[in-house]
Every structure is written in structure tokens, then in C-alpha cells.
């Protein structure tokens, strides 16, 4: 499992270097709760990014959040802070095969 830390602190207008990530398969990547994700689909088909929810309400599991990306789409979304596990990490993965067609950046809050 790859545990990606957020990159960049954007106070004061400084330029930050970001690392492009890809290949988020089931049970392989985690991102910090509260991080901003910017994702792009370089494939010709649609893909779904799934954020696993790590908490329950009255003992019931909460449905994971999904983000749909059409071919060539670029989207940004925040990882809900309350989705984090005890270490503040959230599993993130692409629901279809060809996970490497999704490129993404993990940006600090």
C-alpha cells in the first residue's frame, strides 16, 4: 500500500512542486483526510474514483464517495475529513481496470 502525503503549502504565494500519481488499484493507495485531489482521465473511457469511508453511523457502514470522470475530464475534489481512519488516512482507488489512465495530485489543505 502506498501512503501518499499531501504536497504543498500555499501561504504567501510560493510555487510548489507536485508529483503526479497514478495506478490507484483497490487496497493500494491512501491519501490524507482533508486533502485536495486534482485528477485527470487520460483514457478514452470513463472512470470512477472511489474514496472509502472509514466510519459508521449507529453501527451502520457509510457508503463510499464516488467521483466520475469522463474521457479526458479533469476534476478536483476534497477528501472529507471525517472519512479518515485512526491515522487520518483514506483509501482511494479507481473502480475499473486500467487504473493507470487516472493521473492525480494530492494537495495539502
JSON list of C-alpha atoms in Angstrom, two decimals:
[
{"chain": "A", "resi": 1, "resn": "UNK", "atom": "CA", "xyz": [0.00, 0.00, 0.00]},
{"chain": "A", "resi": 2, "resn": "UNK", "atom": "CA", "xyz": [1.28, 3.45, -0.90]},
{"chain": "A", "resi": 3, "resn": "UNK", "atom": "CA", "xyz": [0.56, 6.17, 1.62]},
{"chain": "A", "resi": 4, "resn": "UNK", "atom": "CA", "xyz": [0.72, 9.50, -0.24]},
{"chain": "A", "resi": 5, "resn": "UNK", "atom": "CA", "xyz": [1.42, 12.61, 1.82]},
{"chain": "A", "resi": 6, "resn": "UNK", "atom": "CA", "xyz": [-0.08, 15.93, 0.77]},
{"chain": "A", "resi": 7, "resn": "UNK", "atom": "CA", "xyz": [2.22, 18.22, -1.17]},
{"chain": "A", "resi": 8, "resn": "UNK", "atom": "CA", "xyz": [2.47, 21.96, -0.99]},
{"chain": "A", "resi": 9, "resn": "UNK", "atom": "CA", "xyz": [1.70, 24.69, 1.46]},
{"chain": "A", "resi": 10, "resn": "UNK", "atom": "CA", "xyz": [0.28, 27.65, -0.36]},
{"chain": "A", "resi": 11, "resn": "UNK", "atom": "CA", "xyz": [0.56, 30.54, 2.08]},
{"chain": "A", "resi": 12, "resn": "UNK", "atom": "CA", "xyz": [2.48, 33.56, 0.82]},
{"chain": "A", "resi": 13, "resn": "UNK", "atom": "CA", "xyz": [2.06, 32.79, -2.87]},
{"chain": "A", "resi": 14, "resn": "UNK", "atom": "CA", "xyz": [5.02, 30.39, -3.14]},
{"chain": "A", "resi": 15, "resn": "UNK", "atom": "CA", "xyz": [5.26, 27.99, -6.09]},
{"chain": "A", "resi": 16, "resn": "UNK", "atom": "CA", "xyz": [5.16, 24.32, -5.16]},
{"chain": "A", "resi": 17, "resn": "UNK", "atom": "CA", "xyz": [6.28, 21.18, -6.99]},
{"chain": "A", "resi": 18, "resn": "UNK", "atom": "CA", "xyz": [3.60, 18.48, -7.27]},
{"chain": "A", "resi": 19, "resn": "UNK", "atom": "CA", "xyz": [4.15, 14.80, -8.02]},
{"chain": "A", "resi": 20, "resn": "UNK", "atom": "CA", "xyz": [1.81, 13.12, -10.50]},
{"chain": "A", "resi": 21, "resn": "UNK", "atom": "CA", "xyz": [0.41, 9.85, -9.13]},
{"chain": "A", "resi": 22, "resn": "UNK", "atom": "CA", "xyz": [-1.36, 7.01, -10.94]},
{"chain": "A", "resi": 23, "resn": "UNK", "atom": "CA", "xyz": [-2.38, 3.38, -10.66]},
{"chain": "A", "resi": 24, "resn": "UNK", "atom": "CA", "xyz": [-4.75, 3.59, -7.69]},
{"chain": "A", "resi": 25, "resn": "UNK", "atom": "CA", "xyz": [-6.00, -0.01, -7.51]},
{"chain": "A", "resi": 26, "resn": "UNK", "atom": "CA", "xyz": [-8.19, -1.42, -4.73]},
{"chain": "A", "resi": 27, "resn": "UNK", "atom": "CA", "xyz": [-6.30, -1.58, -1.39]},
{"chain": "A", "resi": 28, "resn": "UNK", "atom": "CA", "xyz": [-3.15, 0.05, -2.78]},
{"chain": "A", "resi": 29, "resn": "UNK", "atom": "CA", "xyz": [-3.23, 3.81, -2.16]},
{"chain": "A", "resi": 30, "resn": "UNK", "atom": "CA", "xyz": [-4.22, 6.08, 0.70]},
{"chain": "A", "resi": 31, "resn": "UNK", "atom": "CA", "xyz": [-4.45, 9.85, 0.85]},
{"chain": "A", "resi": 32, "resn": "UNK", "atom": "CA", "xyz": [-4.83, 12.19, 3.84]},
{"chain": "A", "resi": 33, "resn": "UNK", "atom": "CA", "xyz": [-8.30, 13.08, 5.08]},
{"chain": "A", "resi": 34, "resn": "UNK", "atom": "CA", "xyz": [-8.93, 16.72, 4.17]},
{"chain": "A", "resi": 35, "resn": "UNK", "atom": "CA", "xyz": [-6.56, 16.75, 1.18]},
{"chain": "A", "resi": 36, "resn": "UNK", "atom": "CA", "xyz": [-7.50, 18.24, -2.18]},
{"chain": "A", "resi": 37, "resn": "UNK", "atom": "CA", "xyz": [-7.26, 15.82, -5.12]},
{"chain": "A", "resi": 38, "resn": "UNK", "atom": "CA", "xyz": [-6.92, 17.03, -8.71]},
{"chain": "A", "resi": 39, "resn": "UNK", "atom": "CA", "xyz": [-7.48, 14.09, -11.08]},
{"chain": "A", "resi": 40, "resn": "UNK", "atom": "CA", "xyz": [-7.48, 13.71, -14.85]},
{"chain": "A", "resi": 41, "resn": "UNK", "atom": "CA", "xyz": [-8.56, 10.86, -17.06]},
{"chain": "A", "resi": 42, "resn": "UNK", "atom": "CA", "xyz": [-6.11, 10.27, -19.93]},
{"chain": "A", "resi": 43, "resn": "UNK", "atom": "CA", "xyz": [-8.12, 7.30, -21.22]},
{"chain": "A", "resi": 44, "resn": "UNK", "atom": "CA", "xyz": [-10.82, 7.07, -23.88]},
{"chain": "A", "resi": 45, "resn": "UNK", "atom": "CA", "xyz": [-13.40, 5.64, -21.46]},
{"chain": "A", "resi": 46, "resn": "UNK", "atom": "CA", "xyz": [-15.00, 6.84, -18.24]},
{"chain": "A", "resi": 47, "resn": "UNK", "atom": "CA", "xyz": [-13.52, 6.00, -14.84]},
{"chain": "A", "resi": 48, "resn": "UNK", "atom": "CA", "xyz": [-14.74, 6.18, -11.25]},
{"chain": "A", "resi": 49, "resn": "UNK", "atom": "CA", "xyz": [-12.55, 7.24, -8.32]},
{"chain": "A", "resi": 50, "resn": "UNK", "atom": "CA", "xyz": [-13.73, 5.82, -5.01]},
{"chain": "A", "resi": 51, "resn": "UNK", "atom": "CA", "xyz": [-12.95, 7.21, -1.55]},
{"chain": "A", "resi": 52, "resn": "UNK", "atom": "CA", "xyz": [-13.54, 4.56, 1.12]},
{"chain": "A", "resi": 53, "resn": "UNK", "atom": "CA", "xyz": [-15.41, 5.84, 4.15]},
{"chain": "A", "resi": 54, "resn": "UNK", "atom": "CA", "xyz": [-13.85, 4.55, 7.39]},
{"chain": "A", "resi": 55, "resn": "UNK", "atom": "CA", "xyz": [-16.58, 5.32, 9.91]},
{"chain": "A", "resi": 56, "resn": "UNK", "atom": "CA", "xyz": [-20.05, 4.13, 10.81]},
{"chain": "A", "resi": 57, "resn": "UNK", "atom": "CA", "xyz": [-23.23, 5.86, 11.97]},
{"chain": "A", "resi": 58, "resn": "UNK", "atom": "CA", "xyz": [-25.13, 3.94, 14.65]},
{"chain": "A", "resi": 59, "resn": "UNK", "atom": "CA", "xyz": [-23.08, 0.87, 13.73]},
{"chain": "A", "resi": 60, "resn": "UNK", "atom": "CA", "xyz": [-24.01, 1.09, 10.03]},
{"chain": "A", "resi": 61, "resn": "UNK", "atom": "CA", "xyz": [-21.43, 1.47, 7.30]},
{"chain": "A", "resi": 62, "resn": "UNK", "atom": "CA", "xyz": [-21.48, 4.71, 5.32]},
{"chain": "A", "resi": 63, "resn": "UNK", "atom": "CA", "xyz": [-21.41, 4.39, 1.54]},
{"chain": "A", "resi": 64, "resn": "UNK", "atom": "CA", "xyz": [-18.09, 5.30, -0.04]},
{"chain": "A", "resi": 65, "resn": "UNK", "atom": "CA", "xyz": [-17.99, 8.51, -2.09]},
{"chain": "A", "resi": 66, "resn": "UNK", "atom": "CA", "xyz": [-17.51, 8.21, -5.85]},
{"chain": "A", "resi": 67, "resn": "UNK", "atom": "CA", "xyz": [-16.27, 10.73, -8.41]},
{"chain": "A", "resi": 68, "resn": "UNK", "atom": "CA", "xyz": [-16.94, 10.02, -12.09]},
{"chain": "A", "resi": 69, "resn": "UNK", "atom": "CA", "xyz": [-14.51, 11.19, -14.75]},
{"chain": "A", "resi": 70, "resn": "UNK", "atom": "CA", "xyz": [-15.50, 11.06, -18.42]},
{"chain": "A", "resi": 71, "resn": "UNK", "atom": "CA", "xyz": [-12.78, 10.56, -21.03]},
{"chain": "A", "resi": 72, "resn": "UNK", "atom": "CA", "xyz": [-10.28, 13.45, -20.94]},
{"chain": "A", "resi": 73, "resn": "UNK", "atom": "CA", "xyz": [-12.00, 15.04, -17.92]},
{"chain": "A", "resi": 74, "resn": "UNK", "atom": "CA", "xyz": [-10.13, 16.89, -15.17]},
{"chain": "A", "resi": 75, "resn": "UNK", "atom": "CA", "xyz": [-11.82, 17.25, -11.77]},
{"chain": "A", "resi": 76, "resn": "UNK", "atom": "CA", "xyz": [-10.92, 18.45, -8.32]},
{"chain": "A", "resi": 77, "resn": "UNK", "atom": "CA", "xyz": [-12.44, 17.29, -5.05]},
{"chain": "A", "resi": 78, "resn": "UNK", "atom": "CA", "xyz": [-11.71, 17.41, -1.36]},
{"chain": "A", "resi": 79, "resn": "UNK", "atom": "CA", "xyz": [-11.34, 14.20, 0.66]},
{"chain": "A", "resi": 80, "resn": "UNK", "atom": "CA", "xyz": [-13.87, 14.55, 3.51]},
{"chain": "A", "resi": 81, "resn": "UNK", "atom": "CA", "xyz": [-12.04, 15.00, 6.81]},
{"chain": "A", "resi": 82, "resn": "UNK", "atom": "CA", "xyz": [-14.35, 12.58, 8.63]},
{"chain": "A", "resi": 83, "resn": "UNK", "atom": "CA", "xyz": [-13.57, 9.73, 6.17]},
{"chain": "A", "resi": 84, "resn": "UNK", "atom": "CA", "xyz": [-10.15, 9.19, 7.74]},
{"chain": "A", "resi": 85, "resn": "UNK", "atom": "CA", "xyz": [-9.17, 6.13, 9.74]},
{"chain": "A", "resi": 86, "resn": "UNK", "atom": "CA", "xyz": [-7.43, 6.31, 13.13]},
{"chain": "A", "resi": 87, "resn": "UNK", "atom": "CA", "xyz": [-4.30, 7.57, 11.34]},
{"chain": "A", "resi": 88, "resn": "UNK", "atom": "CA", "xyz": [-6.16, 10.16, 9.25]},
{"chain": "A", "resi": 89, "resn": "UNK", "atom": "CA", "xyz": [-5.80, 8.12, 6.04]},
{"chain": "A", "resi": 90, "resn": "UNK", "atom": "CA", "xyz": [-8.46, 7.39, 3.40]},
{"chain": "A", "resi": 91, "resn": "UNK", "atom": "CA", "xyz": [-8.23, 4.56, 0.86]},
{"chain": "A", "resi": 92, "resn": "UNK", "atom": "CA", "xyz": [-8.63, 5.88, -2.69]},
{"chain": "A", "resi": 93, "resn": "UNK", "atom": "CA", "xyz": [-8.91, 3.72, -5.78]},
{"chain": "A", "resi": 94, "resn": "UNK", "atom": "CA", "xyz": [-10.13, 3.57, -9.37]},
{"chain": "A", "resi": 95, "resn": "UNK", "atom": "CA", "xyz": [-13.11, 1.25, -9.77]},
{"chain": "A", "resi": 96, "resn": "UNK", "atom": "CA", "xyz": [-12.27, -0.04, -13.25]},
{"chain": "A", "resi": 97, "resn": "UNK", "atom": "CA", "xyz": [-9.28, -1.82, -14.78]},
{"chain": "A", "resi": 98, "resn": "UNK", "atom": "CA", "xyz": [-6.72, 0.45, -16.47]},
{"chain": "A", "resi": 99, "resn": "UNK", "atom": "CA", "xyz": [-6.12, 2.37, -13.23]},
{"chain": "A", "resi": 100, "resn": "UNK", "atom": "CA", "xyz": [-3.04, 3.97, -14.78]},
{"chain": "A", "resi": 101, "resn": "UNK", "atom": "CA", "xyz": [-5.36, 6.05, -17.03]},
{"chain": "A", "resi": 102, "resn": "UNK", "atom": "CA", "xyz": [-6.17, 8.20, -13.97]},
{"chain": "A", "resi": 103, "resn": "UNK", "atom": "CA", "xyz": [-3.42, 10.68, -13.05]},
{"chain": "A", "resi": 104, "resn": "UNK", "atom": "CA", "xyz": [-3.82, 12.64, -9.83]},
{"chain": "A", "resi": 105, "resn": "UNK", "atom": "CA", "xyz": [-2.19, 15.09, -7.46]},
{"chain": "A", "resi": 106, "resn": "UNK", "atom": "CA", "xyz": [-2.54, 15.11, -3.66]},
{"chain": "A", "resi": 107, "resn": "UNK", "atom": "CA", "xyz": [-2.53, 18.70, -2.44]},
{"chain": "A", "resi": 108, "resn": "UNK", "atom": "CA", "xyz": [-2.34, 19.86, 1.17]},
{"chain": "A", "resi": 109, "resn": "UNK", "atom": "CA", "xyz": [-5.32, 21.51, 2.78]}
]
